[in-house]
């Protein structure tokens, strides 16, 4: 019986991930502007409506995971290089709650950072980009694929997605800077 329930749960997670996720974003796709996300407070939502300029969105599978905690400091350290190339904002997006993303930001940048750590606690923003995958075996629920999207206003002008979410090859900060 337990094995049947386990199989049913895995199947349900996989089906839910497929249903929640649109087709994968590509160059020319528009950001999901009206989808609510959170930054500093779990009780306060915001959207990306009205976003302007050049922005970098870094999608990660999970705050505090080893690979994500090695990838994000590259963006923190290179922040001024991104600004020099005309980037207005960098957003780190994780399918985690705002308590977690805020604590992760404080751990990675104890002196502070202008980089925005975005909690997509329902996975709706990530799903609308087509970037959800079933990580229930390791992380307990659907999570974000590891991706970087560079936008001009609300339009994606460059995108990179790791084929293996636990690796950082095409989404490292030093790989993204030459695109700008």
C-alpha positions as a printed NumPy array, in Angstrom:
array([[  0.   ,   0.   ,   0.   ],
       [  2.789,   2.445,   0.902],
       [  4.489,   1.758,  -2.415],
       [  1.244,   2.446,  -4.283],
       [  0.839,   5.762,  -2.45 ],
       [  4.46 ,   6.669,  -3.147],
       [  4.014,   5.97 ,  -6.862],
       [  0.759,   7.932,  -6.94 ],
       [  2.422,  10.893,  -5.216],
       [  5.35 ,  10.902,  -7.659],
       [  2.965,  10.729, -10.598],
       [  0.852,  13.55 ,  -9.168],
       [  3.925,  15.792,  -8.728],
       [  5.043,  15.081, -12.279],
       [  1.583,  15.762, -13.727],
       [  1.185,  18.929, -11.632],
       [  4.552,  20.225, -12.836],
       [  3.585,  19.606, -16.453],
       [  0.216,  21.289, -16.027],
       [  1.632,  24.302, -14.178],
       [  4.403,  24.961, -16.657],
       [  3.856,  26.729, -19.963],
       [  6.116,  26.022, -22.917],
       [  9.697,  27.056, -22.211],
       [ 10.461,  30.757, -22.742],
       [ 12.707,  31.668, -25.645],
       [ 14.173,  34.796, -27.209],
       [ 11.235,  37.072, -28.038],
       [  9.021,  35.74 , -25.227],
       [  7.424,  38.23 , -22.86 ],
       [  7.903,  38.096, -19.096],
       [  4.782,  37.133, -17.116],
       [  4.245,  40.694, -15.899],
       [  1.11 ,  40.247, -13.801],
       [  2.165,  37.151, -11.854],
       [  2.657,  38.017,  -8.161],
       [  6.002,  37.323,  -6.49 ],
       [  7.497,  38.383,  -3.167],
       [ 10.786,  39.97 ,  -2.184],
       [ 11.284,  41.122,   1.383],
       [  8.002,  40.291,   3.049],
       [  5.899,  37.135,   2.853],
       [  2.773,  39.25 ,   3.199],
       [  3.545,  41.703,   0.392],
       [  3.354,  40.779,  -3.275],
       [  4.707,  42.638,  -6.263],
       [  4.753,  42.101, -10.024],
       [  7.062,  43.037, -12.868],
       [  4.481,  45.281, -14.531],
       [  6.171,  48.411, -15.826],
       [  9.655,  46.861, -15.921],
       [ 11.992,  48.932, -18.056],
       [ 15.565,  48.787, -19.26 ],
       [ 17.931,  45.831, -19.367],
       [ 17.462,  43.27 , -16.598],
       [ 18.899,  39.864, -15.758],
       [ 16.738,  37.108, -14.265],
       [ 18.624,  34.197, -12.711],
       [ 16.385,  31.215, -11.988],
       [ 17.712,  28.718,  -9.451],
       [ 16.32 ,  25.4  ,  -8.19 ],
       [ 16.62 ,  26.199,  -4.499],
       [ 17.971,  28.642,  -1.971],
       [ 20.674,  27.227,   0.288],
       [ 21.415,  24.329,  -2.072],
       [ 25.105,  23.822,  -2.753],
       [ 25.15 ,  24.595,  -6.466],
       [ 22.878,  27.637,  -6.155],
       [ 24.926,  28.954,  -3.253],
       [ 28.04 ,  28.688,  -5.448],
       [ 26.409,  30.279,  -8.535],
       [ 24.766,  33.372,  -7.034],
       [ 27.911,  34.893,  -5.444],
       [ 29.291,  35.251,  -8.983],
       [ 26.465,  37.689,  -9.727],
       [ 26.97 ,  39.527,  -6.435],
       [ 30.709,  39.94 ,  -7.12 ],
       [ 30.144,  40.977, -10.758],
       [ 27.274,  43.364, -10.013],
       [ 29.271,  46.487, -10.998],
       [ 30.372,  44.811, -14.244],
       [ 26.718,  44.12 , -15.08 ],
       [ 25.839,  47.767, -14.268],
       [ 28.71 ,  48.973, -16.507],
       [ 27.156,  46.973, -19.358],
       [ 23.813,  48.736, -18.891],
       [ 21.973,  46.272, -16.65 ],
       [ 19.411,  48.012, -14.459],
       [ 18.568,  45.122, -12.114],
       [ 19.509,  41.543, -11.38 ],
       [ 16.802,  39.274,  -9.973],
       [ 17.562,  35.906,  -8.365],
       [ 14.326,  33.901,  -8.626],
       [ 13.717,  30.767,  -6.548],
       [ 10.63 ,  28.658,  -5.934],
       [ 10.964,  29.201,  -2.185],
       [  9.115,  31.362,   0.328],
       [ 10.159,  34.931,   1.181],
       [ 11.515,  33.909,   4.596],
       [ 13.94 ,  31.556,   2.887],
       [ 15.037,  33.885,   0.07 ],
       [ 15.549,  36.777,   2.496],
       [ 17.672,  34.623,   4.841],
       [ 19.648,  33.301,   1.872],
       [ 20.354,  36.84 ,   0.66 ],
       [ 21.542,  37.802,   4.147],
       [ 23.838,  34.766,   4.242],
       [ 25.306,  35.331,   0.765],
       [ 25.638,  39.115,   1.131],
       [ 25.913,  39.978,   4.837],
       [ 27.057,  43.504,   3.924],
       [ 24.044,  43.89 ,   1.623],
       [ 23.621,  43.787,  -2.144],
       [ 21.4  ,  45.659,  -4.592],
       [ 20.525,  42.344,  -6.243],
       [ 16.868,  41.392,  -5.759],
       [ 16.128,  37.952,  -4.309],
       [ 12.641,  37.007,  -5.502],
       [ 10.461,  34.395,  -3.812],
       [  8.208,  32.686,  -6.338],
       [  6.555,  30.761,  -3.522],
       [  3.777,  29.293,  -5.658],
       [  5.987,  28.661,  -8.712],
       [  3.574,  30.717, -10.823],
       [  6.176,  33.087, -12.33 ],
       [  8.559,  30.202, -13.018],
       [  5.739,  28.093, -14.447],
       [  4.587,  30.914, -16.73 ],
       [  8.133,  31.017, -18.125],
       [  7.989,  27.261, -18.706],
       [ 10.869,  26.753, -16.289],
       [  9.356,  24.392, -13.684],
       [ 10.683,  20.865, -13.378],
       [  9.797,  18.042, -11.032],
       [ 12.43 ,  18.141,  -8.296],
       [ 10.287,  16.267,  -5.775],
       [ 12.822,  13.439,  -5.457],
       [ 15.513,  15.782,  -4.139],
       [ 13.825,  19.041,  -3.127],
       [ 10.322,  17.812,  -2.307],
       [  8.349,  19.734,  -4.927],
       [  8.495,  21.304,  -8.386],
       [ 11.328,  23.844,  -8.652],
       [ 12.872,  26.202, -11.147],
       [ 15.189,  25.009, -13.852],
       [ 18.549,  26.768, -13.681],
       [ 18.279,  29.559, -16.256],
       [ 19.296,  33.115, -17.021],
       [ 17.093,  35.445, -19.054],
       [ 18.291,  38.867, -20.155],
       [ 15.417,  41.224, -20.887],
       [ 14.942,  44.575, -22.572],
       [ 11.793,  45.901, -20.968],
       [  9.457,  42.927, -20.79 ],
       [ 10.995,  40.999, -23.715],
       [ 13.578,  38.234, -23.401],
       [ 16.559,  39.029, -25.638],
       [ 18.927,  36.234, -24.46 ],
       [ 18.241,  33.045, -22.558],
       [ 20.321,  30.15 , -21.305],
       [ 18.993,  27.03 , -19.603],
       [ 21.145,  24.365, -17.997],
       [ 20.369,  20.903, -19.351],
       [ 21.321,  19.467, -15.941],
       [ 19.909,  21.648, -13.113],
       [ 22.669,  20.657, -10.699],
       [ 25.372,  22.106, -12.979],
       [ 26.454,  25.669, -13.736],
       [ 27.931,  25.828, -17.207],
       [ 26.024,  28.313, -19.385],
       [ 24.399,  30.285, -16.539],
       [ 27.469,  31.425, -14.605],
       [ 27.877,  35.203, -14.326],
       [ 31.077,  35.157, -16.402],
       [ 29.225,  33.364, -19.222],
       [ 26.386,  35.915, -19.242],
       [ 28.489,  39.13 , -19.192],
       [ 29.68 ,  38.72 , -22.818],
       [ 26.043,  38.712, -24.014],
       [ 25.482,  42.23 , -22.768]])
